[in-house]
Short mmCIF file of C-alpha atoms (C1' of nucleotides) in Angstrom, two decimals:
data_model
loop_
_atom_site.label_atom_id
_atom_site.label_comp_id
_atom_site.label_asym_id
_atom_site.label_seq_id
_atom_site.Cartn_x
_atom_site.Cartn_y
_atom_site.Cartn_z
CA UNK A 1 25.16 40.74 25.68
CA UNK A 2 21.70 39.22 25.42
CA UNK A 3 21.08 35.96 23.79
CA UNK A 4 20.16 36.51 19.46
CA UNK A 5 16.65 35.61 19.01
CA UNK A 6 17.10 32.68 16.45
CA UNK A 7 17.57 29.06 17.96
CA UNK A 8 20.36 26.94 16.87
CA UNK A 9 19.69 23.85 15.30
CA UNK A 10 20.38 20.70 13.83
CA UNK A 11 21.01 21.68 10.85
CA UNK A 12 23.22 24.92 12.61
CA UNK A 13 24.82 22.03 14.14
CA UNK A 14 25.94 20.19 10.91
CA UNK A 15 27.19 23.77 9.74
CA UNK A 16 29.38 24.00 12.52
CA UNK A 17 30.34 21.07 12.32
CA UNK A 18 31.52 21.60 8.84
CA UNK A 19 33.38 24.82 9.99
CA UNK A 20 35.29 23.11 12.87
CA UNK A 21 36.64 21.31 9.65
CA UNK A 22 38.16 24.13 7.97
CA UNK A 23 37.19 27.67 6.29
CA UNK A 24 34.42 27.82 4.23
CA UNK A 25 32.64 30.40 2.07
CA UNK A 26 28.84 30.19 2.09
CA UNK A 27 28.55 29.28 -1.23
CA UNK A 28 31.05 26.27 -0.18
CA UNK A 29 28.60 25.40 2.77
CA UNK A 30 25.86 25.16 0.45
CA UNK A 31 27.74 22.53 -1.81
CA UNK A 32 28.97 20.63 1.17
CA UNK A 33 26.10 20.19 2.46
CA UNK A 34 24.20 18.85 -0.80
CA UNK A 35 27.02 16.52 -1.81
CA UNK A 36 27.94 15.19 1.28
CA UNK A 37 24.97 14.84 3.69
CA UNK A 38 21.84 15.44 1.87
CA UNK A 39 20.58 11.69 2.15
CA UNK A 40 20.93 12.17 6.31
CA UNK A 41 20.12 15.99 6.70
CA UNK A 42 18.28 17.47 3.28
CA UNK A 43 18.43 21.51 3.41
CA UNK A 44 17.01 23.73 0.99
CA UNK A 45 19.72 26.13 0.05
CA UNK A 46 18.44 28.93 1.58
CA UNK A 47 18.08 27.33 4.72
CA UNK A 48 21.80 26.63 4.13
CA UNK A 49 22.50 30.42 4.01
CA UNK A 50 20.87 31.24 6.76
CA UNK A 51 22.74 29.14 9.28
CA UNK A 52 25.98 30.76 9.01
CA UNK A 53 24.86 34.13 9.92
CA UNK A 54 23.15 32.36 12.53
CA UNK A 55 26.65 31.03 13.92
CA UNK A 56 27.66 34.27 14.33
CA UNK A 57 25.03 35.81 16.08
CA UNK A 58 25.97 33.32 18.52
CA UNK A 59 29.43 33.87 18.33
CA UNK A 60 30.73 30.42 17.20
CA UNK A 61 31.81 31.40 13.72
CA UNK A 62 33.77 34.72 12.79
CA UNK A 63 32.62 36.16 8.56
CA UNK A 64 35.08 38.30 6.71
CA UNK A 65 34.58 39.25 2.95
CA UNK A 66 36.51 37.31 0.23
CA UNK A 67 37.18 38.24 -3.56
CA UNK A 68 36.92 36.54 -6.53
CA UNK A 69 37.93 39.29 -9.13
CA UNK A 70 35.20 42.11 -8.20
CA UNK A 71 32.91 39.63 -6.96
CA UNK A 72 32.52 39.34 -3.14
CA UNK A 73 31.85 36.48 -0.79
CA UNK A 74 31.68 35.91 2.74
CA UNK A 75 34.15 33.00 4.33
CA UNK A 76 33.15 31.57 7.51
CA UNK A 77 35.14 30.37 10.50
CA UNK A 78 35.02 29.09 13.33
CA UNK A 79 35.76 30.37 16.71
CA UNK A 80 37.02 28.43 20.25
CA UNK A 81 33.79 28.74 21.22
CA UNK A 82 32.43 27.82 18.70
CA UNK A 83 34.64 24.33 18.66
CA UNK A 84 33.32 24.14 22.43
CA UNK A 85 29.51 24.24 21.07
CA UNK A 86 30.22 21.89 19.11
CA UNK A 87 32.34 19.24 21.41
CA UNK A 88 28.96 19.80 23.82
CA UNK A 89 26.29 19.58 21.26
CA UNK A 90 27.56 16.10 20.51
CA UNK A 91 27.50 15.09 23.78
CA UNK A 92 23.22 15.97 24.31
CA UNK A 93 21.32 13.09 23.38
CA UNK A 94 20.13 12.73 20.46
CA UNK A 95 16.40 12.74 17.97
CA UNK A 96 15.05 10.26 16.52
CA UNK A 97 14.88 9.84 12.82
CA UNK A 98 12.55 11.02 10.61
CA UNK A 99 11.75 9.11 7.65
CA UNK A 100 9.16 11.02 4.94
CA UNK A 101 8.82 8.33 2.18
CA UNK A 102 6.02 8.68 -0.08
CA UNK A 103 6.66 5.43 -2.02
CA UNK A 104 5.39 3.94 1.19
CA UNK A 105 2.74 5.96 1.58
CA UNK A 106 1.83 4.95 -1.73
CA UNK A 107 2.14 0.82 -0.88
CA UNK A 108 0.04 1.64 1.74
CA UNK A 109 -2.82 2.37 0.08
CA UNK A 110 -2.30 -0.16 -2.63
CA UNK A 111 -5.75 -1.55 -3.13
CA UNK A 112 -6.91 1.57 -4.00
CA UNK A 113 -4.58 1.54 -7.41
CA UNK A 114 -3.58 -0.81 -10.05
CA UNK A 115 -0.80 -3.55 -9.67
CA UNK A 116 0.86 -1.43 -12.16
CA UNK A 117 1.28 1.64 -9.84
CA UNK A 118 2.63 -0.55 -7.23
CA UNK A 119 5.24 -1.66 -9.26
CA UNK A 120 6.16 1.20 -10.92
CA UNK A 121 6.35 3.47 -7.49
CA UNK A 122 8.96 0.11 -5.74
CA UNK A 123 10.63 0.33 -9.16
CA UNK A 124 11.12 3.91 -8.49
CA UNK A 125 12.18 3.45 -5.08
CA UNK A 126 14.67 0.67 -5.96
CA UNK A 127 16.04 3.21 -8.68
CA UNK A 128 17.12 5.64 -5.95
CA UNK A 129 18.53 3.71 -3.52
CA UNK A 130 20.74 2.50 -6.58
CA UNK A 131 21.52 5.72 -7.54
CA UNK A 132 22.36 6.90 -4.14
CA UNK A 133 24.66 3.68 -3.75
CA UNK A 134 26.37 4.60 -7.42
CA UNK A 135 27.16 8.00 -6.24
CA UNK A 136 28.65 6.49 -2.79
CA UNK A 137 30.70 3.68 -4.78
CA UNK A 138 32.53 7.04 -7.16
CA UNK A 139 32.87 8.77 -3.84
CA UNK A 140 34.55 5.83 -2.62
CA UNK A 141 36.86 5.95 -5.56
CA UNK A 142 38.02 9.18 -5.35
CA UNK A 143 39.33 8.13 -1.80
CA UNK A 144 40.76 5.25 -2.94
CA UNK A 145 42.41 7.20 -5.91
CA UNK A 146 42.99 10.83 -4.86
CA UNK A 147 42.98 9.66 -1.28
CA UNK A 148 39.65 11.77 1.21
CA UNK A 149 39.88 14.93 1.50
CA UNK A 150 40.43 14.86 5.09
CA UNK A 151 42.38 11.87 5.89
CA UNK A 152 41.90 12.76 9.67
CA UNK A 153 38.19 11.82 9.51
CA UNK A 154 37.89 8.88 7.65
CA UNK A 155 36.88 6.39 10.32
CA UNK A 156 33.33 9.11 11.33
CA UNK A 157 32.82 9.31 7.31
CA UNK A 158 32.84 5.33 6.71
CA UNK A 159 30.08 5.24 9.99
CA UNK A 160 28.06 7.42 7.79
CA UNK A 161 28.97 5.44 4.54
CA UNK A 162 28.03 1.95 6.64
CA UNK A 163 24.50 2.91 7.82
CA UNK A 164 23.75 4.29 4.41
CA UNK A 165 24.93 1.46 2.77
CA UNK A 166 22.88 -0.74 4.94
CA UNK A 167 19.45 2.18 4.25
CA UNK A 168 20.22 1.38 0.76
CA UNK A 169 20.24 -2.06 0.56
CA UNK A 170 17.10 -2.07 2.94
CA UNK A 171 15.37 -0.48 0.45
CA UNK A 172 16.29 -2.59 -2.42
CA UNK A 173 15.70 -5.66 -0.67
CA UNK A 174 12.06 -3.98 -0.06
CA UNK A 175 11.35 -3.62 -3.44
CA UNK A 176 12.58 -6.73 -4.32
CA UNK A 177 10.51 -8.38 -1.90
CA UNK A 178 7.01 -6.69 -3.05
CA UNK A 179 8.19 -6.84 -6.86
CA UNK A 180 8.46 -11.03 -6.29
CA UNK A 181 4.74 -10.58 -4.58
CA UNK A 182 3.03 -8.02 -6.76
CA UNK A 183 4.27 -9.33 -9.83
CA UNK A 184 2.06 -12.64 -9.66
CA UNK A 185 -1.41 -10.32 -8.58
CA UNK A 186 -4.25 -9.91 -11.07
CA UNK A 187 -6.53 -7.87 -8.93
CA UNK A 188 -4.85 -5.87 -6.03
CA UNK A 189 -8.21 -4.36 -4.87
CA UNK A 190 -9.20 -6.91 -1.96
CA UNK A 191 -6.79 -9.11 -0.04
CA UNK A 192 -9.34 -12.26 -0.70
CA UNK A 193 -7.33 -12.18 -4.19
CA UNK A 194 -3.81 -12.07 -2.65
CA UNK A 195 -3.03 -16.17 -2.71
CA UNK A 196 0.34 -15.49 -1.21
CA UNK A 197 -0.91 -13.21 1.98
CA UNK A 198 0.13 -16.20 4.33
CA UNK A 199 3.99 -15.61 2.98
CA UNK A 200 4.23 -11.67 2.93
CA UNK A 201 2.09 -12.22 6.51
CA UNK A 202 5.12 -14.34 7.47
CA UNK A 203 7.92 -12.35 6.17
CA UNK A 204 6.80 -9.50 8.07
CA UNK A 205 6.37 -11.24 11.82
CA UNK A 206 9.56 -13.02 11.49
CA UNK A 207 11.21 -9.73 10.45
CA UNK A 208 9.78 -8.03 13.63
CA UNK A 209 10.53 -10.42 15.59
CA UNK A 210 14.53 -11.10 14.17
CA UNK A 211 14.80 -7.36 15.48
CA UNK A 212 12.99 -7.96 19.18
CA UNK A 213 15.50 -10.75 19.48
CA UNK A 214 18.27 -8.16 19.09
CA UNK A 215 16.67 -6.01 22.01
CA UNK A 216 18.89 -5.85 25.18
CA UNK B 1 -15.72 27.61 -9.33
CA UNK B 2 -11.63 29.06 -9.09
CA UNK B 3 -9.17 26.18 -7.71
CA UNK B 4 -8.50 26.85 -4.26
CA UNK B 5 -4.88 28.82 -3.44
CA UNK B 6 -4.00 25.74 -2.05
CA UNK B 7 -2.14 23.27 -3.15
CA UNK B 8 -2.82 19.51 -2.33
CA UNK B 9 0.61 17.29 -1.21
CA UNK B 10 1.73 13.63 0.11
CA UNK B 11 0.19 14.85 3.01
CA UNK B 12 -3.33 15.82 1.56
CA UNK B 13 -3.19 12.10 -0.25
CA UNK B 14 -2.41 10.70 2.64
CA UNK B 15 -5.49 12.09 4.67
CA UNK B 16 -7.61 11.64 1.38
CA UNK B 17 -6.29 7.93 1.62
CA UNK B 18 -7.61 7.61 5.18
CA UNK B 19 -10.80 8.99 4.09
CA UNK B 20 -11.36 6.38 1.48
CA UNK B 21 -11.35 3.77 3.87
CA UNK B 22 -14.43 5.12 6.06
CA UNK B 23 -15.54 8.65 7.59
CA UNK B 24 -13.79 10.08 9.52
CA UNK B 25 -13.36 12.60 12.60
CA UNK B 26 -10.55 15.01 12.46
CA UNK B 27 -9.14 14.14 15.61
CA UNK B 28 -9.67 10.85 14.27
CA UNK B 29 -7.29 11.58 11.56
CA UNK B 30 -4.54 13.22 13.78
CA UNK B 31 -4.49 9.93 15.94
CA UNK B 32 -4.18 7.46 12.84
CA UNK B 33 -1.53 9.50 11.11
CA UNK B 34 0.18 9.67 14.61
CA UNK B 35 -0.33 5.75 14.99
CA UNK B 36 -0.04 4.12 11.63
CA UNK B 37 1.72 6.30 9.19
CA UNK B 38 4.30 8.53 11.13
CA UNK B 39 7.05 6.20 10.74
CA UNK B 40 6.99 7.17 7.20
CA UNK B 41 5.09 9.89 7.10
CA UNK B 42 5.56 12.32 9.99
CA UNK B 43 3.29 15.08 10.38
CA UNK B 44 2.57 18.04 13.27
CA UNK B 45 -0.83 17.71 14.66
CA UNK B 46 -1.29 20.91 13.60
CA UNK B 47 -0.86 20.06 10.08
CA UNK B 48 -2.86 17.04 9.95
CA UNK B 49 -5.78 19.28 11.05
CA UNK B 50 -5.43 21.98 8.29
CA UNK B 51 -5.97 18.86 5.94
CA UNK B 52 -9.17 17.49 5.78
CA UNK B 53 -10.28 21.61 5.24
CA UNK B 54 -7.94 21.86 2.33
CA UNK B 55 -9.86 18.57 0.83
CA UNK B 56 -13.17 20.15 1.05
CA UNK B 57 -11.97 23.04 -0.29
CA UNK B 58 -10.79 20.77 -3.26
CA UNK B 59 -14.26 19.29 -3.60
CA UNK B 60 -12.28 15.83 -2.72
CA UNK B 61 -14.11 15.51 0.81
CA UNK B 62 -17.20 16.76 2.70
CA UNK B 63 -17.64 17.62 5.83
CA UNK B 64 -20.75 17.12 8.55
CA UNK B 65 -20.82 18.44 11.94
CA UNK B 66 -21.47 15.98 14.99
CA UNK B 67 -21.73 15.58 18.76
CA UNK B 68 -20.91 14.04 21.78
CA UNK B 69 -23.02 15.44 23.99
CA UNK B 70 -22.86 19.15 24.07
CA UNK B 71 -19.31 18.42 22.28
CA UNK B 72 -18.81 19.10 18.88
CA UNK B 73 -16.53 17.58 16.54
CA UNK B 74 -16.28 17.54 12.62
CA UNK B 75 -16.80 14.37 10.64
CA UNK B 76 -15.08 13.83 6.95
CA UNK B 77 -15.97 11.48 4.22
CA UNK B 78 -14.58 11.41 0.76
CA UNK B 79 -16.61 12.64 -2.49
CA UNK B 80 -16.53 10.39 -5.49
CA UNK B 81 -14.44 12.94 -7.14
CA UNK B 82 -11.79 12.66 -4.15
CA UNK B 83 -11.42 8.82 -4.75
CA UNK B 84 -11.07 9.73 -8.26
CA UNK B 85 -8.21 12.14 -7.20
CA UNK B 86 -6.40 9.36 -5.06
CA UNK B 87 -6.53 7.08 -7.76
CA UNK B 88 -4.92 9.52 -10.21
CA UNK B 89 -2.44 10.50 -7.65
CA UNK B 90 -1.20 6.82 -7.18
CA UNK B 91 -0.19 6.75 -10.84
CA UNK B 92 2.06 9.81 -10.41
CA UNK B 93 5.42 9.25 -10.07
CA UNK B 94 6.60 9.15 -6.08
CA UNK B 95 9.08 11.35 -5.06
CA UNK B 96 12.42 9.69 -3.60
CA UNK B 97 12.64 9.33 0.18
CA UNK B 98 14.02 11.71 2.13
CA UNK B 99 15.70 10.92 5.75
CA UNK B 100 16.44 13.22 8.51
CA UNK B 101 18.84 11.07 11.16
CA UNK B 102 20.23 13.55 13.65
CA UNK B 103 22.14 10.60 14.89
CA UNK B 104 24.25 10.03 11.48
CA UNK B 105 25.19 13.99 11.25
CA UNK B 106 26.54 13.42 14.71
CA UNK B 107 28.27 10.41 13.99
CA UNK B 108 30.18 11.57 10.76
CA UNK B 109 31.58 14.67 12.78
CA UNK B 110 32.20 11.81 15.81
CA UNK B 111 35.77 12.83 15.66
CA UNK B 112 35.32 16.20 17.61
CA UNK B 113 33.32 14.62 20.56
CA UNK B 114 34.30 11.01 22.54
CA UNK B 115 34.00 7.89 22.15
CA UNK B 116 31.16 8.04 24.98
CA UNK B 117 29.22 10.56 22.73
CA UNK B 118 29.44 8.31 19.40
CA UNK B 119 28.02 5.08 21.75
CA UNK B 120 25.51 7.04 23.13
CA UNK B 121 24.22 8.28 20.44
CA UNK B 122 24.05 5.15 18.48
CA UNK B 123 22.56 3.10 21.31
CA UNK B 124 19.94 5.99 21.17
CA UNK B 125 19.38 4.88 17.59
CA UNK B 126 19.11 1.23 18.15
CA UNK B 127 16.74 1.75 20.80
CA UNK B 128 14.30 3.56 19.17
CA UNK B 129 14.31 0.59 15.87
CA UNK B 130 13.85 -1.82 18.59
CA UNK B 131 11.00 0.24 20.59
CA UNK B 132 9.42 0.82 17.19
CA UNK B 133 9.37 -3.12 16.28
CA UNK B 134 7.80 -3.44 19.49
CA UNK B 135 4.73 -1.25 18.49
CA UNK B 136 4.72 -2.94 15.28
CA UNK B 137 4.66 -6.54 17.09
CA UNK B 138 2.27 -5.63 19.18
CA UNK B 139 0.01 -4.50 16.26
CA UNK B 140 0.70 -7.66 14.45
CA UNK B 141 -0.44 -9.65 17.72
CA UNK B 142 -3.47 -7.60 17.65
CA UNK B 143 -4.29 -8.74 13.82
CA UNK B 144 -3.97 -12.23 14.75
CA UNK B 145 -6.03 -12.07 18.34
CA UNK B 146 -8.57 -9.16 17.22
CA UNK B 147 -8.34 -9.54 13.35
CA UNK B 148 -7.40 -6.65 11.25
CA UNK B 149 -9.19 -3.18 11.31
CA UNK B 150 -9.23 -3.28 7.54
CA UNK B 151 -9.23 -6.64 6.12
CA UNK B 152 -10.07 -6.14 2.65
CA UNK B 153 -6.37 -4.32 3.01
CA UNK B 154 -4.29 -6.77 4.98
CA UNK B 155 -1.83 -6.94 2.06
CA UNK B 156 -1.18 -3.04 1.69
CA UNK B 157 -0.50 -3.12 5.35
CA UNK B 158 1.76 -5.72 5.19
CA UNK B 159 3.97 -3.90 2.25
CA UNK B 160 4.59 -1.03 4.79
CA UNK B 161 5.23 -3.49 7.48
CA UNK B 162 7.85 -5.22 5.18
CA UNK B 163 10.07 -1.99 4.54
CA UNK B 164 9.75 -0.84 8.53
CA UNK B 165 11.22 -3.86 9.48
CA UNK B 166 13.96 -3.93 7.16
CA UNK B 167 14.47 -0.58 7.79
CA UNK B 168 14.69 -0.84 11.32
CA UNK B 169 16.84 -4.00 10.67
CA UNK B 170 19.02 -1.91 9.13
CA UNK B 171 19.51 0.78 11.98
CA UNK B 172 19.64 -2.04 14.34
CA UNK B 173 22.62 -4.05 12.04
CA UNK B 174 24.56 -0.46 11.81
CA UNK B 175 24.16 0.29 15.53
CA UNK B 176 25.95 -2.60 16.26
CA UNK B 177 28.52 -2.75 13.70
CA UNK B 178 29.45 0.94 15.45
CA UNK B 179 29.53 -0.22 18.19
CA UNK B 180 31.83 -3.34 17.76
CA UNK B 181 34.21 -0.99 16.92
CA UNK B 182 34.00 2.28 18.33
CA UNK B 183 34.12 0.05 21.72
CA UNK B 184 37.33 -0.66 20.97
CA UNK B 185 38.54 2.93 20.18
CA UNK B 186 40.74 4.78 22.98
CA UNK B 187 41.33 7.64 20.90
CA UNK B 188 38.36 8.69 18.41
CA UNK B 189 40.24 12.02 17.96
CA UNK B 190 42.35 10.98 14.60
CA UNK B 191 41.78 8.29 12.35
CA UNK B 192 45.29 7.55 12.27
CA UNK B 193 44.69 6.27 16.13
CA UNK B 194 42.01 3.50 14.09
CA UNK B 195 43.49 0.13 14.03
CA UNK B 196 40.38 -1.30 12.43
CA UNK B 197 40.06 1.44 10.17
CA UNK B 198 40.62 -0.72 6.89
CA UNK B 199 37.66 -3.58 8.86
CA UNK B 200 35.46 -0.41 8.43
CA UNK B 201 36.34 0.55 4.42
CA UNK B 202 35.81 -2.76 3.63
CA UNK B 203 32.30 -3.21 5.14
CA UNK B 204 31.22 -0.10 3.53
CA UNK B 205 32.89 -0.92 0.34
CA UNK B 206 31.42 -4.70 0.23
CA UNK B 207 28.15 -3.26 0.82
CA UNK B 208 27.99 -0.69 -1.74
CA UNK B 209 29.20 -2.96 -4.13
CA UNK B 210 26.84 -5.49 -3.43
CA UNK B 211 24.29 -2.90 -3.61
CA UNK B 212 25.33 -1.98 -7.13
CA UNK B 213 25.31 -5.38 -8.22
CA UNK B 214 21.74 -5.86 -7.76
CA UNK B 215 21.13 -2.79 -10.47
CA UNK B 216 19.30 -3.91 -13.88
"C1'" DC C 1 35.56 40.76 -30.13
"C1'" DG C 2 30.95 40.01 -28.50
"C1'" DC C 3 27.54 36.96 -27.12
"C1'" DT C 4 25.67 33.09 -24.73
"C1'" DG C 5 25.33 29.61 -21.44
"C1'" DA C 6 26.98 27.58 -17.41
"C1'" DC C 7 28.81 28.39 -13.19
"C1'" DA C 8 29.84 31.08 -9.05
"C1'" DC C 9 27.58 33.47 -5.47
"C1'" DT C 10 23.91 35.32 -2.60
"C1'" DC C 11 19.73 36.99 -1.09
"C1'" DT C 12 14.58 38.02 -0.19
"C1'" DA C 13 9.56 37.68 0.04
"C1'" DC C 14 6.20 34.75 0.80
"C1'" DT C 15 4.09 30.44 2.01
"C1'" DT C 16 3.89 26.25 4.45
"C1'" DC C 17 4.82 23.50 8.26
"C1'" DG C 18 6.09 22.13 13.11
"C1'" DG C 19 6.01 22.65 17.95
"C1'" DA C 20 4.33 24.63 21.92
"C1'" DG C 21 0.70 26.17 24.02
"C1'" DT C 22 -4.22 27.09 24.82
"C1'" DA C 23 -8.99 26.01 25.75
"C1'" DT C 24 -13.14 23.34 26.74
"C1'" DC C 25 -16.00 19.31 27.05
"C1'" DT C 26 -16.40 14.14 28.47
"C1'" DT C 27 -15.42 9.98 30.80
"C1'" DC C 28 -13.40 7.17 34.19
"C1'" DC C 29 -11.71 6.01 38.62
"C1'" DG C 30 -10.52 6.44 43.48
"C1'" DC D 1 -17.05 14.68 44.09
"C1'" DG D 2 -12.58 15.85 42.19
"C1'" DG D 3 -8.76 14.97 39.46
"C1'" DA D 4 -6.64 12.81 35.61
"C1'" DA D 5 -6.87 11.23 31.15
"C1'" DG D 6 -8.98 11.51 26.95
"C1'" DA D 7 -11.63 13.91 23.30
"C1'" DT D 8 -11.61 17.86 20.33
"C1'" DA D 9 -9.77 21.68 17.97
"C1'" DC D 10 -7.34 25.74 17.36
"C1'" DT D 11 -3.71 29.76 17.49
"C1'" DC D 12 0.74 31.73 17.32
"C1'" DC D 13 5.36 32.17 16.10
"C1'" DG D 14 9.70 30.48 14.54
"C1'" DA D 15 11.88 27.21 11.21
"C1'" DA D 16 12.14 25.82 6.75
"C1'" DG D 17 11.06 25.48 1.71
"C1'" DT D 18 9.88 27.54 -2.78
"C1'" DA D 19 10.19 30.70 -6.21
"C1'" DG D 20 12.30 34.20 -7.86
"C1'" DA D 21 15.63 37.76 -8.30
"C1'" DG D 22 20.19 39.60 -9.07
"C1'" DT D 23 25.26 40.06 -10.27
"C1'" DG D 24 29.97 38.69 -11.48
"C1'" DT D 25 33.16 35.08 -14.01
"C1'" DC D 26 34.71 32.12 -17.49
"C1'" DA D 27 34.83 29.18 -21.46
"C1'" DG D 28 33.48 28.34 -26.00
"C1'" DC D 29 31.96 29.71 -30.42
"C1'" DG D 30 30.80 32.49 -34.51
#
DNA sequence: CGCTGACACTCTACTTCGGAGTATCTTCCG
DNA sequence: CGGAAGATACTCCGAAGTAGAGTGTCAGCG
C-alpha cells in the first residue's frame, strides 16, 4: 500500500482531532470548525471538506453515507489508527504562530494617513476583539446553563478559552493605549509633531523588557 | 489602458508602504518584510517578490534596472499615483485579525496526548514571545545607540511595537498560567481527574468579563 | 397547496500563495 | 585561493482560498 500523495496537516490534524471526539458528518466538520476554532485555526470551507477525505486516504478515519430524507451525506469516523496519529501528532513539537493583522499593518504606516484613519482602523480592531470576547462570554453560558457539550474536555477547552481571553484583552488594551495617544495629535505626518513620543517610546521598552524579565 | 487581472491586497499595500518610504531593491523588500513586518504580516519570499511587479503593473510603482558589478538587481520607487493609492487604502476599513496558533489547536485537544505533550508545547510558545521580544529589544537598543532608520516615523513604529509586546505579553502570561496547572496534573486524560478545574473557569470567566466590560 | 427563503449539504474550477529548491554573482575571511 | 555567507531572483508544485454551482429540506405565508 503506497503512501496517498496529499500531506497531512495542521489543519488535517484539528479534523482528527475533532473525529477522535465523536462521529461527524462533513457538513458538521465544517460548522465545528467555524464556531469553535476559527479565531486559532481559520479554514475556508472548502479546505474544511477536503480534509476528511484526506483522513481516509490515510486510513485514520472510516466514511459511510448517511440520509436525511433523500438527501445524502457522508459521516466520518475515526479509526485506532487514526486515534494513534493523533496521540503522536501531539507529541511533535510544535509551529510558531502566525499572526496576519492588517490593522497593524495599517498603524504602521500611520504618517502616511490622517489621525482619523488611525483611529478609526484601532476602533475597528477594539470592536473585534469585543465581539470575539461577547461570543466567548454566551459560549460560556451555555456551559454554565446546558452544561459543555463534552464534559470530559472541559479543562483543554478553558486552555483555549484562557489564551484567547488574554489575545483579546491584548488587543483592547492596544487600542486603548494608541486611542489615549492619537486622540491628542493634530498632524500625524512627522514624529517632530508627536509631543508625547517620549511616553509611547517608554511604554514600549518597558513592555519589552517586563517580557525579557520573564525569560528563563 | 485595461486594469491589470490582478488584484492588489494587504500585501501589495504593504510593499507599496515600504516603497513610500525610499526606493527600493526587491531583495530589499523580501528582507524588510522578513525583518520588520512578519510578526504581523507574514509573507513567503516568493510572494513578496511577485509584489513590487504587480505595483508596476498597477501604475503604483516603477521600476529601474541596476548593478553590482556584473550583477543585476531591480530597483522600485513609488509613482505619485501609488502614494495616492496608499493613502486611499488607509481610509478603507481593515479587515479583523486573523491568528493561526498551532500550539492552541493542540492544546484544546490536550486531553488525547500527556501532560508532557501539553508542557512542551506551551513552553514552545513562550519561548518563541520571549525570543521575539529579544529581536524587538535589540532593535529598540539600536534606535537609541544608532538612531532610528526612519525618524520622521518613530511614532508609527512605536504603535506596532506597542501591540507586539502586549501580544507577546499575552502568550507569555497564558504559557504560564498552563503551566501552573497542567504541572500539577497526573492524569490529563478526563477532566473529572482536574482538581483545579473550577481555578481554570474562573480565570477564563473573569477575563472575558472584564473584557466585556471595557465595551462602549 | 404552492412558492419562497433559509438552511442543510457538498463539490469543483480556478487563482493565489507558501515552501522548497534552484541558480548565479559578490564579498569576506582563513 | 577556496569556501562560506550574502546578494539576487526565480520556478515548480502542493496547499489553501474564492467564487460559483448544485440539490434536497423545512417553515412560513398568501
Amino acid at each position: 500500500m503506497s503512501t496517498p500523495a496529499q500531506q497531512l496537516t495542521t489543519t488535517s490534524y484539528a479534523v482528527l482531532g475533532l473525529l477522535c471526539l465523536r462521529d461527524w458528518s462533513a457538513y458538521e466538520l465544517v460548522t465545528e470548525m467555524g464556531r469553535g476554532w476559527s479565531d486559532i485555526w481559520p479554514r475556508a470551507v472548502s479546505g474544511i471538506y477536503r480534509e476528511p477525505k484526506k483522513l481516509v486516504a490515510h486510513g485514520l478515519a472510516k466514511d459511510r453515507a448517511a440520509r436525511t430524507g433523500e438527501r445524502s451525506r457522508t459521516v466520518y469516523s475515526v479509526t485506532p489508527e487514526g486515534r494513534e496519529a493523533f496521540r503522536t501528532w501531539l507529541a511533535t513539537p510544535t509551529h510558531a504562530p502566525q499572526l496576519e493583522a492588517e490593522a497593524l499593518v495599517r498603524a504602521g504606516f500611520a504618517e502616511h494617513g490622517g489621525v482619523d484613519d488611525l483611529l478609526a482602523t484601532v476602533r475597528q480592531a477594539r470592536s473585534f476583539a469585543i465581539e470575539r470576547s461577547r461570543v466567548y462570554a454566551a459560549i460560556g453560558d451555555e456551559y454554565r446553563t446546558e452544561g459543555p457539550r463534552f464534559p470530559e474536555r472541559v479543562h483543554s477547552i478553558m486552555l483555549v478559552g484562557g489564551f484567547l481571553a488574554r489575545y483579546f484583552a491584548a488587543i483592547i488594551d492596544w487600542a486603548d493605549w494608541v486611542e489615549s495617544h492619537a486622540a491628542t495629535w493634530d498632524d500625524i505626518g512627522d514624529a517632530d509633531a508627536i509631543s508625547d513620543l517620549d511616553a509611547l517610546r517608554a511604554d514600549v521598552r518597558a513592555r519589552v523588557e517586563a517580557n525579557l524579565a520573564r525569560a528563563r
